[in-house]
Coordinates of C-alpha atoms and ligand atoms in Angstrom, one line a residue:
X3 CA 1.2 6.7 -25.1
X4 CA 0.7 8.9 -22.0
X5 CA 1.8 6.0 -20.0
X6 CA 5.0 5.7 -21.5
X7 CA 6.2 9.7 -20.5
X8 CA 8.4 10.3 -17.5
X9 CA 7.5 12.2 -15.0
X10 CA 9.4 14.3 -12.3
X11 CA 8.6 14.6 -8.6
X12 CA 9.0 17.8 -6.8
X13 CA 12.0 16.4 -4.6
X14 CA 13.7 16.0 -8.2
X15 CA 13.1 12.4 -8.6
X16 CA 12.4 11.2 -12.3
X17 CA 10.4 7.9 -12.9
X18 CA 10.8 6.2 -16.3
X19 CA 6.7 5.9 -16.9
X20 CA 4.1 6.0 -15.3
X21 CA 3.3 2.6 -14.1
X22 CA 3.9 1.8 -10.4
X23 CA 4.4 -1.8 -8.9
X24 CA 2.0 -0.9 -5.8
X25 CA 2.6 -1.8 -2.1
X26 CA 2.2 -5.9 -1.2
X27 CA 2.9 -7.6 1.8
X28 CA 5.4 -10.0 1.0
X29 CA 4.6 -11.9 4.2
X30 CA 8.0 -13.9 3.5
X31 CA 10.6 -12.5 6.6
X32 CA 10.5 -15.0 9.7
X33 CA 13.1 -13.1 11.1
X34 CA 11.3 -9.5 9.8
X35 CA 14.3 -8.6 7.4
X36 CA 14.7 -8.7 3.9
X37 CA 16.5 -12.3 3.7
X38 CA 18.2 -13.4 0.5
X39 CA 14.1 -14.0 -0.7
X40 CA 13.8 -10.4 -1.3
X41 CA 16.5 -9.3 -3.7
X42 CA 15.7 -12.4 -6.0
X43 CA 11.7 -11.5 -5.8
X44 CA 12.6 -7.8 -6.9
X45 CA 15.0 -8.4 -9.1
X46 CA 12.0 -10.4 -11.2
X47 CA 10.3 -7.3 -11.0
X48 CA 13.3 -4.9 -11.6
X49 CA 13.3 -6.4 -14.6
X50 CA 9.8 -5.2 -15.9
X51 CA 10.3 -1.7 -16.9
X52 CA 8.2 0.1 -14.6
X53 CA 8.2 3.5 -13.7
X54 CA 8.7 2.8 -9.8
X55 CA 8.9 -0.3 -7.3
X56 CA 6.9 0.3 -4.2
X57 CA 8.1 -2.1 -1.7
X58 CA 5.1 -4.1 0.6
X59 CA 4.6 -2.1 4.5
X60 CA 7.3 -2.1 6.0
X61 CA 6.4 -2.0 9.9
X62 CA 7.7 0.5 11.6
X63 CA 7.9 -1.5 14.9
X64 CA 8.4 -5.2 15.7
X65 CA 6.3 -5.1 18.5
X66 CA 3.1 -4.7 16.1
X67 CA 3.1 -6.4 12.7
X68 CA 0.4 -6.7 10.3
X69 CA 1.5 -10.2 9.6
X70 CA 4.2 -12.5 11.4
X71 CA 6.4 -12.6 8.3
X72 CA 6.7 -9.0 7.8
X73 CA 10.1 -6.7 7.5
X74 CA 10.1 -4.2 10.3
X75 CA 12.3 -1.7 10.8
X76 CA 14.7 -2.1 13.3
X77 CA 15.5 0.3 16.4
X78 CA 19.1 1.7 15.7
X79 CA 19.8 0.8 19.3
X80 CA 20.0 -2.8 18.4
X81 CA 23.6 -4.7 18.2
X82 CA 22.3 -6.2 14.6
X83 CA 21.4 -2.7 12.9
X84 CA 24.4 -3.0 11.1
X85 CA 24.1 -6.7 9.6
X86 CA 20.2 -5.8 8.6
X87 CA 20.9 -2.4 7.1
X88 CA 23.2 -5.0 4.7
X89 CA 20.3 -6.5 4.0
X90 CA 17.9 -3.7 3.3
X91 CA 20.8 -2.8 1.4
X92 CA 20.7 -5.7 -1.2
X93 CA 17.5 -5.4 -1.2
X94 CA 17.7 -1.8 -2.6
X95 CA 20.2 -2.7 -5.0
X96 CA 18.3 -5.8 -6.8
X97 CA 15.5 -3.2 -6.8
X98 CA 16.9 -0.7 -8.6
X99 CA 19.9 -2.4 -10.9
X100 CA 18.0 -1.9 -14.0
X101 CA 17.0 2.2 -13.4
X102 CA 13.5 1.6 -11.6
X103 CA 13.8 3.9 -8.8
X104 CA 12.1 2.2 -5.8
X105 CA 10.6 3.5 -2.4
X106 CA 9.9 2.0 1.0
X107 CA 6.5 1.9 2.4
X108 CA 6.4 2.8 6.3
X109 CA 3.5 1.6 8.5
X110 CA 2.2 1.2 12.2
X111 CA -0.8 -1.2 12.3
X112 CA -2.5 0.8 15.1
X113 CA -5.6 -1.8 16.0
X114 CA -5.3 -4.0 12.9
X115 CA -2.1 -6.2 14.0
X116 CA -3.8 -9.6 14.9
X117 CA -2.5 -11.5 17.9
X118 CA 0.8 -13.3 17.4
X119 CA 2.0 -10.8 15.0
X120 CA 5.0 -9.0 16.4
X121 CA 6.9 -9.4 19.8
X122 CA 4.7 -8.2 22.4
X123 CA 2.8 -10.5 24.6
X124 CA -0.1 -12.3 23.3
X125 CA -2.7 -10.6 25.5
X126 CA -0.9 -7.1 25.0
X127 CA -3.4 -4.2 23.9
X128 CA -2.9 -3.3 20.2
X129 CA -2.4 1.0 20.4
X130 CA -4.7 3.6 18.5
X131 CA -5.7 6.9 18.2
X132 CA -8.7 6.1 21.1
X133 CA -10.2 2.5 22.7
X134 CA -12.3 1.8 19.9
X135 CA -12.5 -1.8 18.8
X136 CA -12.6 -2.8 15.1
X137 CA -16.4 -3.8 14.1
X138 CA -15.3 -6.6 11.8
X139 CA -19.5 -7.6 11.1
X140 CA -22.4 -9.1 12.9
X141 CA -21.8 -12.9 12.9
X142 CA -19.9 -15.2 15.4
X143 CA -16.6 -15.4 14.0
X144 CA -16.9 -12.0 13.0
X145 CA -17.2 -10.8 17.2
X146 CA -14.0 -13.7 17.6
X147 CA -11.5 -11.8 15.2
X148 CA -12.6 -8.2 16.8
X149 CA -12.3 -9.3 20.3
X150 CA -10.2 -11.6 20.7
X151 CA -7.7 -11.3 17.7
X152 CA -7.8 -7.1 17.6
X153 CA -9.5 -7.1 21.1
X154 CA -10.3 -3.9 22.1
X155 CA -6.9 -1.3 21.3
X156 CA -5.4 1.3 24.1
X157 CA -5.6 4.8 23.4
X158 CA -2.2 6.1 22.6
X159 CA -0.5 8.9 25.5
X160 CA 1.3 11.7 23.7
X161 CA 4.8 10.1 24.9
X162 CA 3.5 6.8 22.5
X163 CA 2.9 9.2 19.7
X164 CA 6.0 10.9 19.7
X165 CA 7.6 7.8 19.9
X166 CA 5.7 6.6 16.9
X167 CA 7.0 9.7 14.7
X168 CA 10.9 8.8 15.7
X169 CA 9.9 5.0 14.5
X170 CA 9.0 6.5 11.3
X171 CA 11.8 8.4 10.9
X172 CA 13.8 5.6 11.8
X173 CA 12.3 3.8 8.8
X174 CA 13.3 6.6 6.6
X175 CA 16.8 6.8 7.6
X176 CA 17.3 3.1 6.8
X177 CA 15.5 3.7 3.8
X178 CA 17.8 6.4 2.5
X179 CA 20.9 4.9 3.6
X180 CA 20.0 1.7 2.0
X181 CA 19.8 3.4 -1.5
X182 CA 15.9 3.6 -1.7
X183 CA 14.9 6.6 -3.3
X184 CA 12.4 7.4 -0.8
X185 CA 9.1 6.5 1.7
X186 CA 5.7 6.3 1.2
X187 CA 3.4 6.9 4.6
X188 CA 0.6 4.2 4.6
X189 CA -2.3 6.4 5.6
X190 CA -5.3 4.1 4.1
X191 CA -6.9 0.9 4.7
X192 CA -7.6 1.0 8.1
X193 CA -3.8 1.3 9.5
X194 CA -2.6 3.9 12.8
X195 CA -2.1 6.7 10.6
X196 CA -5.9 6.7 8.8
X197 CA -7.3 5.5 12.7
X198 CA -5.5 9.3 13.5
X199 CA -7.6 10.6 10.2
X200 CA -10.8 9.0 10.7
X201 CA -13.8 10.8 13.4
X202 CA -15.0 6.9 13.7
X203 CA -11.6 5.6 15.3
X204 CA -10.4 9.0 16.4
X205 CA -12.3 9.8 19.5
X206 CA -9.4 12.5 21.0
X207 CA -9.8 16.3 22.3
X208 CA -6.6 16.7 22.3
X209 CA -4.7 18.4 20.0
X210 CA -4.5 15.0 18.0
X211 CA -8.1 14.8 17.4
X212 CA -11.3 16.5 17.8
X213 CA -11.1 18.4 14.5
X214 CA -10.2 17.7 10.2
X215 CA -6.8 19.5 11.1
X216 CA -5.8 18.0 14.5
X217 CA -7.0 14.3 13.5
X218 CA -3.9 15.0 10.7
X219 CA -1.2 16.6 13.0
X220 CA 0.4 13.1 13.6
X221 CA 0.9 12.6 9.4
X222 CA 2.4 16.8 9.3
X223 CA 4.8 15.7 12.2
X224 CA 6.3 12.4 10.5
X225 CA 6.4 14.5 7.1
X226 CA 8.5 17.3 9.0
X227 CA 10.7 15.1 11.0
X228 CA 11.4 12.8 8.3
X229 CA 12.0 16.0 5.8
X230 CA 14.2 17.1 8.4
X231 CA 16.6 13.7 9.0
X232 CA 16.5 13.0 5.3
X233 CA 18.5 14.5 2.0
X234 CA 16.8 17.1 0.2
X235 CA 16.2 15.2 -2.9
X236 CA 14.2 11.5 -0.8
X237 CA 11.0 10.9 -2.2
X238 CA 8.0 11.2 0.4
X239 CA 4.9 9.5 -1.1
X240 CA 1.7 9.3 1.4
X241 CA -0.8 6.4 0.7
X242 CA -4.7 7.7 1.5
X243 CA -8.2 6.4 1.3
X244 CA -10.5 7.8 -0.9
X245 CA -13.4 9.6 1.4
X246 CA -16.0 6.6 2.8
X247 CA -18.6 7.0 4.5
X248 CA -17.0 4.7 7.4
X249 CA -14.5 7.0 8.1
X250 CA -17.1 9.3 9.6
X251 CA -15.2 11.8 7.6
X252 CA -17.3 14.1 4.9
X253 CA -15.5 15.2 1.8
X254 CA -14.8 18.6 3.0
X255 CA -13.2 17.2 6.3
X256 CA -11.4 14.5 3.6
X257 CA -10.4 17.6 1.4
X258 CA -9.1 19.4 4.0
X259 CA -6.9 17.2 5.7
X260 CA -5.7 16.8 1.9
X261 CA -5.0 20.6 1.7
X262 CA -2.3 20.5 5.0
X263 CA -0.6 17.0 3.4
X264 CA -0.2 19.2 0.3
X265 CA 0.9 22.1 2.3
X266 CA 3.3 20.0 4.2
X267 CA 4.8 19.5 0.8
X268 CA 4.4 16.0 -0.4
X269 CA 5.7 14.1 -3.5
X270 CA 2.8 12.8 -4.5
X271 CA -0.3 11.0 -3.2
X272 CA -1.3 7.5 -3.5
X273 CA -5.2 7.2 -3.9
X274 CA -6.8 3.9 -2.3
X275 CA -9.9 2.7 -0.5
X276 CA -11.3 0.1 2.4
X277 CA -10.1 -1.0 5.6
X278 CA -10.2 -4.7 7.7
X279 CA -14.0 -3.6 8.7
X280 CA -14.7 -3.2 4.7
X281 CA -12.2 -4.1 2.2
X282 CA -13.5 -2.6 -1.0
X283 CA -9.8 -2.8 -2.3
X284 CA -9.4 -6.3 -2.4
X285 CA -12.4 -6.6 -4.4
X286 CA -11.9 -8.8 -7.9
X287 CA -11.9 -7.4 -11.2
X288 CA -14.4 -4.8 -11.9
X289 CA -15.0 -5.7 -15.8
X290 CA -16.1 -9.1 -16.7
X291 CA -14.9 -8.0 -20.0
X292 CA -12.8 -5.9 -21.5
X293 CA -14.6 -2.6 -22.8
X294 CA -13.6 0.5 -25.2
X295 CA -17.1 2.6 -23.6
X296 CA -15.2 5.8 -21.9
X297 CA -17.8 5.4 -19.0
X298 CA -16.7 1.5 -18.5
X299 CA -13.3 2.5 -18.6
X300 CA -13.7 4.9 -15.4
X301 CA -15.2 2.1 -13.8
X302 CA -12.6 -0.1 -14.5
X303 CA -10.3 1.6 -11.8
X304 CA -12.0 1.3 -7.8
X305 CA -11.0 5.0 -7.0
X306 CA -10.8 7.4 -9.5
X307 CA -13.7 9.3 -9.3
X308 CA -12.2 10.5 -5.7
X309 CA -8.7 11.2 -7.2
X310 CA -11.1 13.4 -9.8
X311 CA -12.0 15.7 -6.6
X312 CA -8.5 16.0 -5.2
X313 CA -7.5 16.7 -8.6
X314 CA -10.2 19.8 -9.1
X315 CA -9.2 21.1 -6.1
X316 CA -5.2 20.7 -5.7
X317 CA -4.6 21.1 -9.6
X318 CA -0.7 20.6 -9.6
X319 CA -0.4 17.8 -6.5
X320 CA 1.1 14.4 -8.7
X321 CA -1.8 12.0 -7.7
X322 CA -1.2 7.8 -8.3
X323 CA -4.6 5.9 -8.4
X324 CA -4.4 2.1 -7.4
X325 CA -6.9 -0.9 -7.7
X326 CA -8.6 -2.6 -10.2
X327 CA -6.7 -1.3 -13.3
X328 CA -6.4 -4.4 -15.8
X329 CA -6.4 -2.9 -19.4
X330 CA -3.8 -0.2 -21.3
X331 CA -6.5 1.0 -22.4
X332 CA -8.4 1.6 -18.9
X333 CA -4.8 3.5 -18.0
X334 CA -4.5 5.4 -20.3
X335 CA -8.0 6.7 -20.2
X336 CA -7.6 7.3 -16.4
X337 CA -4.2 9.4 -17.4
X338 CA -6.0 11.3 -19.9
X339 CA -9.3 12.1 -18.0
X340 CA -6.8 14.1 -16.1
X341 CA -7.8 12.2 -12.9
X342 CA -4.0 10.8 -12.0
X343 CA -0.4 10.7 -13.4
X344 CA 0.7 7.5 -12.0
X345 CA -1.2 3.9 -11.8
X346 CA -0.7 1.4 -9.3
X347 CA -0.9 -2.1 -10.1
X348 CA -1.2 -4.3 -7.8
X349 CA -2.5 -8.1 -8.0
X350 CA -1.4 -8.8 -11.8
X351 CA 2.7 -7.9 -11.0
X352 CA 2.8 -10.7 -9.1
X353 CA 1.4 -12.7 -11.8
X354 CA 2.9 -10.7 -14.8
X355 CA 6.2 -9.6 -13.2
X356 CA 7.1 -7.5 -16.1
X357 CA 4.0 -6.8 -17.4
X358 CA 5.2 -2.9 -18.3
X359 CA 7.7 -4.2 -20.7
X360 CA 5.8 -7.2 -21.9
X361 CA 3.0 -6.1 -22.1
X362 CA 0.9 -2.9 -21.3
X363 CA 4.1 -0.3 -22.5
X364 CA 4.7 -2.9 -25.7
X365 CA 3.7 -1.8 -29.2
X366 CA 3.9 -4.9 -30.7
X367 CA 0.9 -5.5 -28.5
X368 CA -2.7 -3.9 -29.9
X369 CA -4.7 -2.4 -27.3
X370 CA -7.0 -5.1 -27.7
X371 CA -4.6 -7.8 -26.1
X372 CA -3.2 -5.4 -23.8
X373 CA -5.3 -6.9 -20.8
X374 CA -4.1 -7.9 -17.1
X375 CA -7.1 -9.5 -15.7
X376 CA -6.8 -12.8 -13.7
X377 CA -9.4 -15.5 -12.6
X378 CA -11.1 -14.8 -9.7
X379 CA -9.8 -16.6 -6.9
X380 CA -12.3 -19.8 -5.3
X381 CA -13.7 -18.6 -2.6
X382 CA -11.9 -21.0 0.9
X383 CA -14.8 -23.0 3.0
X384 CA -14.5 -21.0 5.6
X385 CA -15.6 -17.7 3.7
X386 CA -19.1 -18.1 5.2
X387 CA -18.0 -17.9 8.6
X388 CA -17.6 -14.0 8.6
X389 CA -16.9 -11.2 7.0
X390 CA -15.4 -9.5 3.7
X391 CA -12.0 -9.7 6.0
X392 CA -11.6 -13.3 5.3
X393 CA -12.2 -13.2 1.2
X394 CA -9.8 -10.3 1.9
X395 CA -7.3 -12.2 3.8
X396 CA -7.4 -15.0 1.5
X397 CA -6.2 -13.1 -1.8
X398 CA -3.7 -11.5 -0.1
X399 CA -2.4 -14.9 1.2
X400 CA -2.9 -16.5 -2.1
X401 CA -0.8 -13.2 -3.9
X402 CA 1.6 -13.5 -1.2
X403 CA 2.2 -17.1 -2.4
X404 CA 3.1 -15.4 -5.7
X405 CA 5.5 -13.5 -4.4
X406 CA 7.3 -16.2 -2.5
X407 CA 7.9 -18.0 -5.3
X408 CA 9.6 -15.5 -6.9
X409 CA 11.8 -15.1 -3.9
X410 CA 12.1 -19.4 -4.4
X411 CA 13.5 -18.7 -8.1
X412 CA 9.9 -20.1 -9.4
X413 CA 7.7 -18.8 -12.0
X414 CA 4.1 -17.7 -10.4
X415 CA 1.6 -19.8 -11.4
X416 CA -0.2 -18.4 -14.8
X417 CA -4.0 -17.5 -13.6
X418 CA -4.2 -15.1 -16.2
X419 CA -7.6 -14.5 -17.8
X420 CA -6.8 -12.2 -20.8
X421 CA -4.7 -13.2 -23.9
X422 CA -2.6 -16.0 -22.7
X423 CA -1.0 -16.4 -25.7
X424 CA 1.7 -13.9 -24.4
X425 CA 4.7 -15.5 -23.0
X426 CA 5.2 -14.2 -19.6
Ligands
FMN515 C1 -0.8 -9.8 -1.3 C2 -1.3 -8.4 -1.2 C3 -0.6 -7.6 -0.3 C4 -0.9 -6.2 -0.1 N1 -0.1 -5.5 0.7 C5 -0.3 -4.1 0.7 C6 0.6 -3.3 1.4 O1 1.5 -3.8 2.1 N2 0.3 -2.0 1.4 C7 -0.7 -1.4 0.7 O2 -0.8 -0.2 0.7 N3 -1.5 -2.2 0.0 C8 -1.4 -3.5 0.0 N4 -2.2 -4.3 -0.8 C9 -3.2 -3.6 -1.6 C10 -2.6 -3.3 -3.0 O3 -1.5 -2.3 -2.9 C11 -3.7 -2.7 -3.9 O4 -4.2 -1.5 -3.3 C12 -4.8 -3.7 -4.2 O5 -4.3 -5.0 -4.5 C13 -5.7 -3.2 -5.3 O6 -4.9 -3.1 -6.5 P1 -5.1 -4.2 -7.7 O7 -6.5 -4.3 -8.1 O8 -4.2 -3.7 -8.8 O9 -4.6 -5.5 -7.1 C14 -1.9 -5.7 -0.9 C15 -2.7 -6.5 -1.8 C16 -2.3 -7.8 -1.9 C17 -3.1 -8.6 -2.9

């Protein structure tokens, strides 16, 4: 089983297999640090067998959250940096007690931190790359959440940008120090860092924007300053969006802001998709049913036909592909089209928390019963008020609950929809 092979990353860094607990927002830290809920909800998954633990966004600031119950990293300046990097450092430790290595993932928000989340002033201007409001759809509610919950962002000065790339490297250094192996940027779904990537939220002529290469020049900077604070052998990952037509971006433009991350000398790169204005990566299970057809498999995964073109172009660049994988059998065929060498799994882990072990890496288990998918969620009332943003919001919520069970010392609630006759 392809799945089952280690693989190295070029900082030296070797992950058990190749199946990655993905990035979710835990949305469980009133106080924005990981409190005694973290190390109990990660040891549950510490104890799955998986090749690597991504950790939910971490915000790089507590002035703009994605969510009021997010960790954020705080300013070394502050009299409690010692007591939190405690925390962040049983948090690590749970993580990692059973060989999973585990990594952080670093993000700013940029526009998409909703009033009320984070310390600034309610009426505060979120930052961003240029004043360009979200577009969250045509109807009522739709105009509401852009305005008045986003409102209209404030271009960033270059002395906000530089400050930015110390609040990342801020977030490494705690990172590190805490025992995590390493960070992952967050440069998809719509957050600061794919605003700086994307022509449509990127409006600059400055030498942040304006072209492919200069709309990047704020990723190259955190990659070199974090490089440059952090040991030789930490882990820097990089979380991207598949090429969409939103973005304003073409391939090429897409490709070549790849070719200078590459450059820059990353450890590998995270394939995703969608944003708040169009959340294609929240979308439910792709396959009604599970399917052996080689051309169903490739559609069982949201994004690997893009990880395809990074892969024909940067040939030796260790590329993870994340949504909508369910089956073993969908994995491995993504593995061995040659398309990715890691898979992120998102949704089901906090369902399945050791679904590696249990399940998809088991031999005891055929292929046939090696399935991950889950019942589609009810869709809330309100769901017809606006946008995909809402359904969006509403899974992640629902998962979220998941997770803070674990962190209660519950068992999530079973809403599996494949074999259910193994005992998870
Ligand atoms: C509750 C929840 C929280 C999420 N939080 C994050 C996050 O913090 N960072 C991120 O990159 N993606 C986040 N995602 C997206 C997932 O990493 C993943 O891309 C998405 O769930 C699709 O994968 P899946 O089909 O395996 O669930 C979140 C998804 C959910 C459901």
């Amino acid at each position: 089983m392809l799945l089952a092979q280690e693989l190295s990353l070029p900082c030296g860094l070797t992950l058990p297999n190749r199946i990655c607990k993905a990035a979710l927002a835990e949305n469980m830290a009133p106080a924005n640090n990981p409190d005694e809920k973290f190390p109990k909800a990660y040891a549950e998954w510490a104890k799955g067998g998986y090749g690597l633990i991504m950790t939910g966004n971490v915000q790089v600031t507590n002035t703009y959250l994605g969510a009021p119950g997010d960790i954020s990293v705080p300013s070394p300046a502050t009299a409690s940096y010692t007591a939190t990097k405690e925390d962040w450092t049983g948090w690590a430790t749970a993580t990692q007690q059973h060989g999973t290595p585990a990594i952080v993932q670093l993000n700013h928000p940029g526009r998409q931190s909703p009033a009320g989340a984070g310390s600034r002033w309610l009426w505060a201007k979120n930052l961003a790359p240029s004043a360009v409001s979200l577009n969250l759809g045509p109807r009522l509610f739709d105009s509401f959440l852009s305005n008045f919950v986003f409102g209209k962002p404030r271009a960033m000065t270059v002395a906000d940008i530089e400050g930015v790339v110390q609040m990342f490297v801020d977030g490494a250094k705690m990172a590190e120090e805490a025992g995590f192996k390493g960070v992952e940027l967050h440069a998809a779904h719509g957050y600061l860092l794919a605003q700086f990537m994307a022509p449509s939220s990127n409006k600059r002529d400055d030498e942040f924007g304006g072209t492919a290469a200069k709309r990047v020049k704020l990723i190259l900077l955190i990659m070199k300053a974090i490089r440059a604070s952090t040991k030789p052998g930490f882990c820097v990952g990089i979380k991207l969006n598949s090429v969409d037509v939103s973005s304003g971006n073409s391939m090429e433009e897409t490709l070549e802001q790849v070719r200078l991350i590459v450059e820059a000398g990353i450890d590998f790169i995270e394939i995703s998709g969608g944003s708040y204005e169009n959340p294609v990566m929240m979308q439910e299970h792709a396959l009604p049913e599970p399917t052996k057809s080689a051309r169903s498999l490739a559609r069982e995964s949201f994004f690997l036909k893009f990880a395809q073109s990074v892969r024909a172009r940067f040939p030796t660049v260790l590329l993870m592909v994340t949504g909508g994988f369910r089956t073993r059998a969908g994995m491995e065929a993504a593995l061995n089209s040659g398309g990715c060498d890691l898979i992120g799994i998102g949704r089901p882990t906090t369902v399945i928390p050791y679904l590696p072990k249990d399940i998809i890496l088991n031999e005891q288990i055929p292929d046939a019963d090696a399935d991950l998918r889950l019942k589609d969620l009810p869709s809330p009332w309100y769901m017809s008020l606006a946008g995909k943003v809402i359904g969006a919001g509403a899974q992640s919520t629902y998962y979220a609950g998941q997770i803070l069970r674990m962190g209660k010392g519950l068992k999530p609630i079973d809403t599996r929809l494949g074999v259910t006759s193994i005992k998870i």
